[in-house]
């Protein structure tokens, strides 16, 4: 049996790196009293994996952890015991128990949703450019990695982009659903660089928050925790 934990990485811990987050979660799992499964061998460790590691500085509302169990437990028991030992900024919102044959969440992940808030500066100009930006069939942007820099067409990786502008607060809030697979991941930072360049605007202060992780059922996005086994 495996336990899928949907948890938040709140604003207070948004700068927590992956290794520190792993250690915190592992400590909580050991303290929870749940029948956690350990690897075999000389140096046993908890059998767990994150669906996707968040970049430092970006909070998340629906992060997903996959943990193997060695015994029986109920979803309610898992939720209550984990929230008892985790800080509020890492609280668990949902638990789902699945069969060991259920696909690994890392393999099922296909898309991610982000809320991006722009404050002041050229926020209005960027917001006004969104409809024309979406009408383009090709949007080239420079993707940088440790090994290379290459121009790529990001338009096929952008599945949904909406924007609301609050004139009183001089604030634009964008919601973007983007591809999240190894061969075609669109990072929100690259999206905003491309959008601001398209709008011929200077990118103002930008606050990014990941709000959901998705798998695909057919061609429809489904929250990763709700995916069904094939």
XYZ file of N, CA and C in Angstrom, residues 4-210:
621
model
N -0.553 8.704 -0.622
C -0.322 9.946 -1.346
C -0.728 11.102 -0.443
N 0.228 11.952 -0.123
C -0.017 13.101 0.749
C -0.006 14.374 -0.078
N -1.115 15.098 -0.058
C -1.152 16.419 -0.686
C -0.957 17.460 0.409
N 0.101 18.241 0.302
C 0.449 19.165 1.377
C 0.809 20.526 0.798
N 0.793 21.522 1.651
C 1.217 22.845 1.214
C 2.664 23.086 1.608
N 3.353 23.847 0.784
C 4.643 24.415 1.170
C 4.375 25.907 1.296
N 4.060 26.340 2.513
C 3.559 27.684 2.749
C 4.617 28.769 2.622
N 4.146 30.000 2.698
C 5.038 31.149 2.530
C 6.175 31.159 3.547
N 5.902 30.716 4.774
C 6.928 30.756 5.812
C 8.101 29.823 5.512
N 7.860 28.786 4.700
C 8.924 27.817 4.403
C 9.250 27.775 2.909
N 8.889 28.821 2.183
C 9.083 28.801 0.729
C 10.554 28.754 0.325
N 11.438 29.204 1.212
C 12.869 29.168 0.899
C 13.541 27.875 1.370
N 12.765 26.943 1.883
C 13.307 25.660 2.324
C 13.746 24.857 1.104
N 15.014 24.437 1.077
C 15.529 23.647 -0.041
C 15.037 22.218 0.004
N 15.253 21.500 -1.099
C 14.739 20.135 -1.207
C 15.296 19.223 -0.120
N 16.597 19.287 0.143
C 17.183 18.395 1.143
C 16.630 18.679 2.540
N 16.470 19.953 2.867
C 15.896 20.303 4.169
C 14.433 19.868 4.249
N 13.707 20.021 3.143
C 12.304 19.575 3.117
C 12.225 18.061 3.289
N 13.101 17.336 2.620
C 13.129 15.875 2.760
C 13.368 15.469 4.209
N 14.360 16.095 4.836
C 14.672 15.756 6.228
C 13.500 16.074 7.149
N 12.835 17.192 6.920
C 11.688 17.574 7.753
C 10.548 16.574 7.611
N 10.240 16.208 6.372
C 9.157 15.254 6.126
C 9.512 13.875 6.688
N 10.742 13.438 6.500
C 11.155 12.135 7.014
C 11.057 12.080 8.536
N 11.460 13.171 9.175
C 11.366 13.234 10.640
C 9.904 13.145 11.072
N 9.018 13.840 10.353
C 7.592 13.802 10.683
C 7.020 12.408 10.465
N 7.414 11.748 9.391
C 6.924 10.394 9.127
C 7.338 9.432 10.234
N 8.582 9.544 10.695
C 9.047 8.662 11.779
C 8.286 8.933 13.071
N 7.980 10.191 13.334
C 7.283 10.560 14.570
C 5.789 10.268 14.511
N 5.251 10.088 13.309
C 3.800 9.957 13.151
C 3.243 8.675 13.761
N 4.046 7.637 13.831
C 3.551 6.342 14.303
C 2.880 5.528 13.220
N 2.884 6.007 11.992
C 2.296 5.256 10.876
C 3.238 4.125 10.457
N 2.702 3.068 9.841
C 3.545 1.930 9.437
C 4.341 2.253 8.160
N 5.366 3.069 8.307
C 6.167 3.509 7.171
C 7.082 2.385 6.701
N 7.233 2.266 5.384
C 8.100 1.237 4.818
C 9.513 1.780 4.614
N 10.503 0.925 4.914
C 11.909 1.292 4.757
C 12.563 0.415 3.696
N 13.574 0.970 3.050
C 14.322 0.197 2.062
C 15.130 -0.894 2.766
N 15.529 -1.890 2.000
C 16.358 -2.965 2.544
C 17.830 -2.587 2.413
N 18.662 -3.306 3.128
C 20.090 -3.094 2.964
C 20.755 -2.534 4.202
N 22.018 -2.126 4.046
C 22.849 -1.713 5.166
C 22.387 -0.390 5.780
N 21.858 0.508 4.949
C 21.458 1.839 5.430
C 19.998 2.109 5.040
N 19.044 1.516 5.760
C 17.630 1.657 5.384
C 17.167 3.121 5.427
N 16.320 3.494 4.452
C 15.730 4.825 4.462
C 14.259 4.713 4.083
N 13.487 5.726 4.431
C 12.052 5.735 4.141
C 11.835 5.735 2.634
N 10.938 4.872 2.170
C 10.638 4.787 0.739
C 9.593 5.859 0.417
N 10.055 6.967 -0.184
C 9.174 8.096 -0.471
C 9.734 8.872 -1.653
N 8.851 9.602 -2.322
C 9.296 10.456 -3.431
C 8.314 11.602 -3.601
N 8.850 12.777 -3.934
C 8.021 13.925 -4.250
C 7.636 13.870 -5.729
N 6.426 14.322 -6.037
C 6.026 14.372 -7.447
C 6.933 15.309 -8.213
N 7.271 16.444 -7.593
C 8.147 17.426 -8.223
C 8.684 18.353 -7.155
N 9.971 18.614 -7.203
C 10.578 19.528 -6.235
C 10.328 20.965 -6.650
N 9.874 21.797 -5.723
C 9.675 23.213 -5.990
C 10.996 23.961 -5.902
N 11.166 24.943 -6.765
C 12.343 25.807 -6.668
C 12.281 26.587 -5.361
N 13.441 26.849 -4.781
C 13.495 27.628 -3.554
C 12.887 29.006 -3.789
N 12.046 29.421 -2.850
C 11.405 30.723 -2.943
C 9.998 30.681 -3.491
N 9.574 29.535 -4.050
C 8.223 29.406 -4.607
C 7.379 28.540 -3.681
N 6.274 29.079 -3.145
C 5.382 28.264 -2.315
C 4.464 27.411 -3.189
N 3.831 26.419 -2.572
C 2.916 25.539 -3.302
C 1.717 25.186 -2.448
N 0.555 25.083 -3.084
C -0.683 24.784 -2.361
C -1.063 23.312 -2.397
N -0.559 22.565 -3.384
C -0.992 21.172 -3.554
C 0.180 20.302 -3.992
N 1.248 20.325 -3.209
C 2.398 19.473 -3.487
C 2.048 18.026 -3.134
N 2.749 17.090 -3.752
C 2.362 15.688 -3.571
C 3.567 14.830 -3.206
N 3.362 14.007 -2.168
C 4.384 13.079 -1.683
C 3.829 11.664 -1.740
N 4.645 10.745 -2.249
C 4.278 9.337 -2.393
C 5.095 8.542 -1.385
N 4.415 7.882 -0.417
C 5.103 7.162 0.663
C 4.627 5.710 0.700
N 5.549 4.779 0.766
C 5.197 3.360 0.878
C 4.901 3.000 2.331
N 3.859 2.184 2.525
C 3.480 1.717 3.865
C 3.715 0.213 3.978
N 4.059 -0.211 5.180
C 4.305 -1.633 5.420
C 3.128 -2.321 6.088
N 2.093 -1.541 6.441
C 0.928 -2.106 7.120
C -0.331 -1.319 6.803
N -1.402 -1.631 7.499
C -2.700 -1.015 7.233
C -2.852 0.313 7.978
N -3.587 1.215 7.368
C -3.937 2.500 7.979
C -5.115 3.065 7.199
N -5.855 3.981 7.809
C -6.954 4.638 7.104
C -6.489 6.019 6.642
N -7.200 6.562 5.659
C -6.849 7.890 5.165
C -7.001 8.942 6.260
N -8.050 8.840 7.046
C -8.268 9.798 8.128
C -7.152 9.696 9.167
N -6.741 8.479 9.489
C -5.669 8.279 10.461
C -4.365 8.899 9.953
N -4.068 8.690 8.671
C -2.851 9.251 8.083
C -2.877 10.774 8.110
N -4.021 11.353 7.755
C -4.150 12.809 7.738
C -3.950 13.391 9.130
N -4.629 12.826 10.102
C -4.552 13.357 11.466
C -3.161 13.183 12.067
N -2.555 12.022 11.864
C -1.243 11.767 12.466
C -0.151 12.616 11.823
N -0.249 12.852 10.521
C 0.762 13.680 9.873
C 0.626 15.148 10.268
N -0.594 15.640 10.340
C -0.781 17.044 10.728
C -0.421 17.287 12.192
N -0.441 16.228 12.987
C -0.063 16.346 14.388
C 1.444 16.600 14.540
N 2.236 16.145 13.573
C 3.690 16.247 13.707
C 4.330 17.216 12.704
N 3.543 17.754 11.787
C 4.065 18.714 10.822
C 3.745 20.142 11.258
N 4.583 21.117 10.917
C 4.252 22.518 11.206
C 3.117 22.979 10.304
N 2.353 24.004 10.719
C 1.221 24.485 9.904
C 1.608 24.854 8.480
N 2.822 25.352 8.274
C 3.256 25.758 6.937
C 3.476 24.572 6.007
N 3.457 23.338 6.546
C 3.582 22.117 5.741
C 2.386 21.195 5.958
N 1.252 21.768 6.280
C 0.085 20.952 6.636
C -0.428 20.140 5.450
N -0.969 18.962 5.764
C -1.527 18.042 4.766
C -3.007 18.354 4.580
N -3.434 18.512 3.321
C -4.837 18.815 3.039
C -5.631 17.578 2.619
N -4.942 16.595 2.004
C -5.629 15.376 1.564
C -4.693 14.189 1.674
N -5.287 13.022 1.885
C -4.544 11.764 1.849
C -5.340 10.780 0.994
N -4.623 10.064 0.161
C -5.258 8.993 -0.612
C -4.389 7.754 -0.515
N -4.998 6.631 -0.176
C -4.290 5.357 -0.126
C -4.507 4.626 -1.445
N -3.414 4.138 -2.029
C -3.502 3.465 -3.326
C -2.752 2.144 -3.272
N -3.088 1.296 -4.206
C -2.440 0.001 -4.357
C -0.993 0.201 -4.826
N -0.136 -0.758 -4.513
C 1.260 -0.669 -4.947
C 1.396 -0.661 -6.469
N 0.375 -1.140 -7.176
C 0.426 -1.152 -8.638
C 0.090 0.210 -9.237
N -0.369 1.139 -8.408
C -0.715 2.474 -8.888
C 0.537 3.146 -9.450
N 0.419 3.847 -10.593
C 1.608 4.472 -11.204
C 2.296 5.448 -10.245
N 3.610 5.522 -10.334
C 4.357 6.484 -9.536
C 3.955 7.904 -9.935
N 3.788 8.769 -8.949
C 3.310 10.122 -9.247
C 4.317 10.893 -10.096
N 5.603 10.591 -9.939
C 6.605 11.272 -10.760
C 6.411 10.945 -12.237
N 5.981 9.720 -12.533
C 5.772 9.306 -13.918
C 4.437 9.824 -14.466
N 3.452 10.033 -13.585
C 2.124 10.466 -14.032
C 2.027 11.980 -14.212
N 2.954 12.737 -13.653
C 2.907 14.202 -13.716
C 3.069 14.684 -15.157
N 2.136 15.552 -15.581
C 2.177 16.074 -16.948
C 2.078 17.599 -17.024
N 1.359 18.232 -16.088
C 1.154 19.675 -16.157
C 1.170 20.271 -14.747
N 1.382 21.580 -14.686
C 1.357 22.295 -13.407
C 0.638 23.623 -13.599
N -0.042 24.055 -12.548
C -0.759 25.337 -12.558
C -0.042 26.297 -11.617
N 0.120 27.541 -12.076
C 0.778 28.575 -11.276
C -0.100 29.819 -11.195
N -0.033 30.489 -10.071
C -0.611 31.833 -9.941
C 0.555 32.813 -9.869
N 0.553 33.767 -10.775
C 1.661 34.704 -10.907
C 1.115 36.117 -10.696
N 1.644 36.811 -9.720
C 1.171 38.151 -9.371
C 2.223 39.188 -9.733
N 1.805 40.160 -10.520
C 2.676 41.270 -10.915
C 2.177 42.531 -10.247
N 3.075 43.260 -9.614
C 2.674 44.456 -8.871
C 3.396 45.692 -9.411
N 2.593 46.704 -9.783
C 3.143 47.985 -10.208
C 3.876 47.915 -11.523
N 4.635 48.961 -11.822
C 5.426 48.999 -13.045
C 4.573 48.809 -14.289
N 5.010 47.884 -15.156
C 4.310 47.613 -16.417
C 3.297 46.473 -16.298
N 2.783 46.223 -15.094
C 1.843 45.109 -14.897
C 0.636 45.237 -15.825
N 0.082 46.436 -15.957
C -1.095 46.626 -16.811
C -0.759 46.365 -18.279
N 0.378 46.835 -18.726
C 0.793 46.643 -20.113
C 0.959 45.158 -20.428
N 1.541 44.424 -19.493
C 1.725 42.984 -19.675
C 0.380 42.269 -19.679
N -0.506 42.636 -18.762
C -1.834 42.023 -18.707
C -2.604 42.247 -20.006
N -2.515 43.447 -20.570
C -3.238 43.768 -21.799
C -2.711 42.997 -23.008
N -1.469 42.510 -22.915
C -0.865 41.794 -24.045
C -1.238 40.319 -24.087
N -1.877 39.814 -23.051
C -2.155 38.371 -22.962
C -3.007 37.847 -24.125
N -4.136 38.474 -24.505
C -4.932 37.914 -25.612
C -4.142 37.765 -26.913
N -3.369 38.791 -27.290
C -2.581 38.702 -28.520
C -1.475 37.663 -28.387
N -0.887 37.565 -27.201
C 0.152 36.572 -26.918
C -0.374 35.162 -27.151
N -1.588 34.906 -26.673
C -2.195 33.581 -26.824
C -2.593 33.286 -28.266
N -2.807 34.327 -29.065
C -3.193 34.133 -30.461
C -2.018 33.723 -31.344
N -0.807 33.877 -30.836
C 0.374 33.504 -31.612
C 0.493 31.982 -31.719
N 0.889 31.506 -32.900
C 1.099 30.074 -33.100
C 2.502 29.648 -32.670
N 3.419 30.601 -32.641
C 4.790 30.308 -32.259
C 5.318 31.430 -31.377
N 5.870 31.056 -30.212
C 6.468 32.025 -29.292
C 7.848 31.481 -28.928
N 8.888 32.106 -29.469
C 10.242 31.634 -29.233
C 10.809 32.283 -27.974
N 11.501 31.480 -27.183
C 12.111 31.971 -25.949
C 13.418 31.220 -25.716
N 14.341 31.861 -25.012
C 15.651 31.266 -24.753
C 15.608 30.445 -23.478
N 15.710 29.132 -23.636
C 15.741 28.243 -22.477
C 17.195 27.976 -22.090
N 17.497 28.218 -20.815
C 18.858 28.040 -20.318
C 18.928 26.831 -19.398
N 19.976 26.061 -19.551
C 20.246 24.938 -18.646
C 21.724 24.959 -18.305
N 22.152 24.025 -17.474
C 23.557 23.968 -17.093
C 24.441 23.639 -18.288
N 23.865 22.921 -19.252
C 24.667 22.459 -20.385
C 24.586 23.362 -21.608
N 23.436 24.026 -21.804
C 23.287 24.775 -23.038
C 22.207 25.840 -22.934
N 22.198 26.704 -23.931
C 21.138 27.676 -24.120
C 20.568 27.453 -25.516
N 19.251 27.323 -25.593
C 18.639 27.017 -26.881
C 17.307 27.742 -27.008
N 17.009 28.214 -28.221
C 15.722 28.843 -28.493
C 14.677 27.754 -28.713
N 13.550 27.858 -28.013
C 12.477 26.866 -28.149
C 11.146 27.581 -28.350
N 10.219 26.887 -28.989
C 8.859 27.394 -29.147
C 8.056 26.973 -27.924
N 7.701 27.929 -27.070
C 7.010 27.588 -25.829
C 5.489 27.545 -25.988
N 4.979 27.959 -27.146
C 3.513 28.021 -27.294
C 2.829 26.670 -27.069
N 3.361 25.536 -27.600
C 2.701 24.251 -27.345
C 2.740 23.828 -25.874
N 3.629 24.441 -25.093
C 3.749 24.082 -23.679
C 2.816 24.902 -22.796
N 2.161 25.904 -23.378
C 1.248 26.765 -22.625
C -0.184 26.349 -22.925
N -0.842 25.715 -21.956
C -2.169 25.150 -22.183
C -3.293 26.103 -21.786
N -3.012 26.991 -20.869
C -4.051 27.923 -20.415
C -3.383 29.125 -19.760
N -3.891 30.319 -20.070
C -3.373 31.531 -19.450
C -4.510 32.543 -19.341
N -4.858 32.906 -18.110
C -5.883 33.920 -17.876
C -5.280 35.021 -17.005
N -5.908 36.195 -17.047
C -5.373 37.319 -16.282
C -6.511 38.179 -15.747
N -6.359 38.647 -14.531
C -7.258 39.630 -13.917
C -6.399 40.807 -13.485
N -6.897 42.030 -13.781
C -6.144 43.214 -13.373
C -6.964 44.018 -12.376
N -6.358 44.314 -11.235
C -6.979 45.124 -10.189
C -6.373 46.526 -10.277
N -7.142 47.448 -10.897
C -6.629 48.798 -11.107
C -6.362 49.509 -9.788
N -7.210 49.257 -8.810
C -7.052 49.933 -7.517
C -5.748 49.532 -6.843
N -5.395 48.251 -6.945
C -4.156 47.759 -6.331
C -2.980 47.802 -7.303
N -3.247 48.177 -8.557
C -2.215 48.198 -9.601
C -1.501 46.858 -9.651
N -2.311 45.808 -9.803
C -1.821 44.438 -9.656
C -2.469 43.536 -10.716
N -1.669 42.739 -11.399
C -2.176 41.753 -12.356
C -1.944 40.361 -11.793
N -2.980 39.524 -11.819
C -2.870 38.146 -11.338
C -3.129 37.212 -12.521
N -2.118 36.442 -12.870
C -2.220 35.512 -13.990
C -2.312 34.083 -13.475
N -3.090 33.271 -14.156
C -3.170 31.845 -13.855
C -2.704 31.094 -15.104
N -1.645 30.299 -14.963
C -1.044 29.619 -16.106
C -0.970 28.117 -15.860
N -1.476 27.351 -16.825
C -1.325 25.897 -16.780
C -0.354 25.518 -17.893
N 0.755 24.877 -17.503
C 1.859 24.649 -18.443
C 2.291 23.187 -18.424
N 3.000 22.790 -19.473
C 3.543 21.440 -19.550
C 4.602 21.228 -18.477
N 4.641 19.989 -17.948
C 5.619 19.661 -16.914
C 6.090 18.227 -17.136
N 6.797 18.040 -18.245
C 7.404 16.749 -18.565
C 8.854 17.018 -18.932
N 9.686 15.999 -18.837
C 11.122 16.188 -18.993
C 11.482 16.859 -20.319
N 10.820 16.461 -21.395
C 11.180 16.991 -22.710
C 10.568 18.360 -22.991
N 9.569 18.762 -22.223
C 8.863 20.017 -22.531
C 8.266 20.627 -21.271
N 9.127 21.109 -20.396
C 8.673 21.802 -19.186
C 8.784 23.305 -19.414
N 7.707 24.017 -19.134
C 7.716 25.472 -19.252
C 7.735 26.073 -17.852
N 8.866 26.641 -17.479
C 8.972 27.265 -16.164
C 8.237 28.609 -16.172
N 7.588 28.954 -15.063
C 6.841 30.220 -15.031
C 7.733 31.441 -15.246
N 8.983 31.355 -14.795
C 9.908 32.469 -14.995
C 10.157 32.718 -16.489
N 10.328 31.642 -17.258
C 10.546 31.779 -18.697
C 9.289 32.298 -19.384
N 8.133 31.819 -18.940
C 6.870 32.311 -19.497
C 6.753 33.816 -19.310
N 7.047 34.313 -18.118
C 6.901 35.736 -17.852
C 7.946 36.563 -18.595
N 9.146 36.026 -18.759
C 10.151 36.717 -19.565
C 9.666 36.866 -21.006
N 9.087 35.782 -21.552
C 8.595 35.818 -22.929
C 7.408 36.762 -23.067
N 6.501 36.752 -22.098
C 5.317 37.609 -22.162
C 5.699 39.083 -22.037
N 6.597 39.406 -21.135
C 6.999 40.803 -20.972
C 7.760 41.302 -22.202
N 8.578 40.428 -22.805
C 9.278 40.813 -24.030
C 8.280 41.038 -25.160
N 7.276 40.175 -25.248
C 6.244 40.328 -26.279
C 5.489 41.649 -26.095
N 5.237 42.003 -24.846
C 4.504 43.247 -24.550
C 5.411 44.475 -24.634
N 6.708 44.252 -24.869
C 7.697 45.332 -24.881
C 7.609 46.131 -23.574
N 7.616 45.361 -22.499
C 7.457 45.935 -21.164
C 8.550 45.401 -20.254
N 8.798 46.139 -19.192
C 9.750 45.690 -18.181
C 8.992 44.862 -17.150
N 9.502 43.679 -16.871
C 8.827 42.782 -15.939
C 8.935 43.342 -14.519
N 7.793 43.639 -13.877
C 7.843 44.161 -12.504
C 8.072 43.042 -11.495
N 7.999 43.392 -10.226
C 8.143 42.390 -9.170
C 7.120 41.278 -9.384
N 7.602 40.058 -9.338
C 6.797 38.907 -9.738
C 6.739 37.898 -8.591
N 5.518 37.540 -8.149
C 5.329 36.540 -7.102
C 4.701 35.294 -7.726
N 5.395 34.172 -7.588
C 4.955 32.922 -8.223
C 4.525 31.924 -7.154
N 3.402 31.262 -7.411
C 2.893 30.247 -6.479
C 2.350 29.076 -7.303
N 2.792 27.849 -6.960
C 2.250 26.680 -7.663
C 0.978 26.230 -6.948
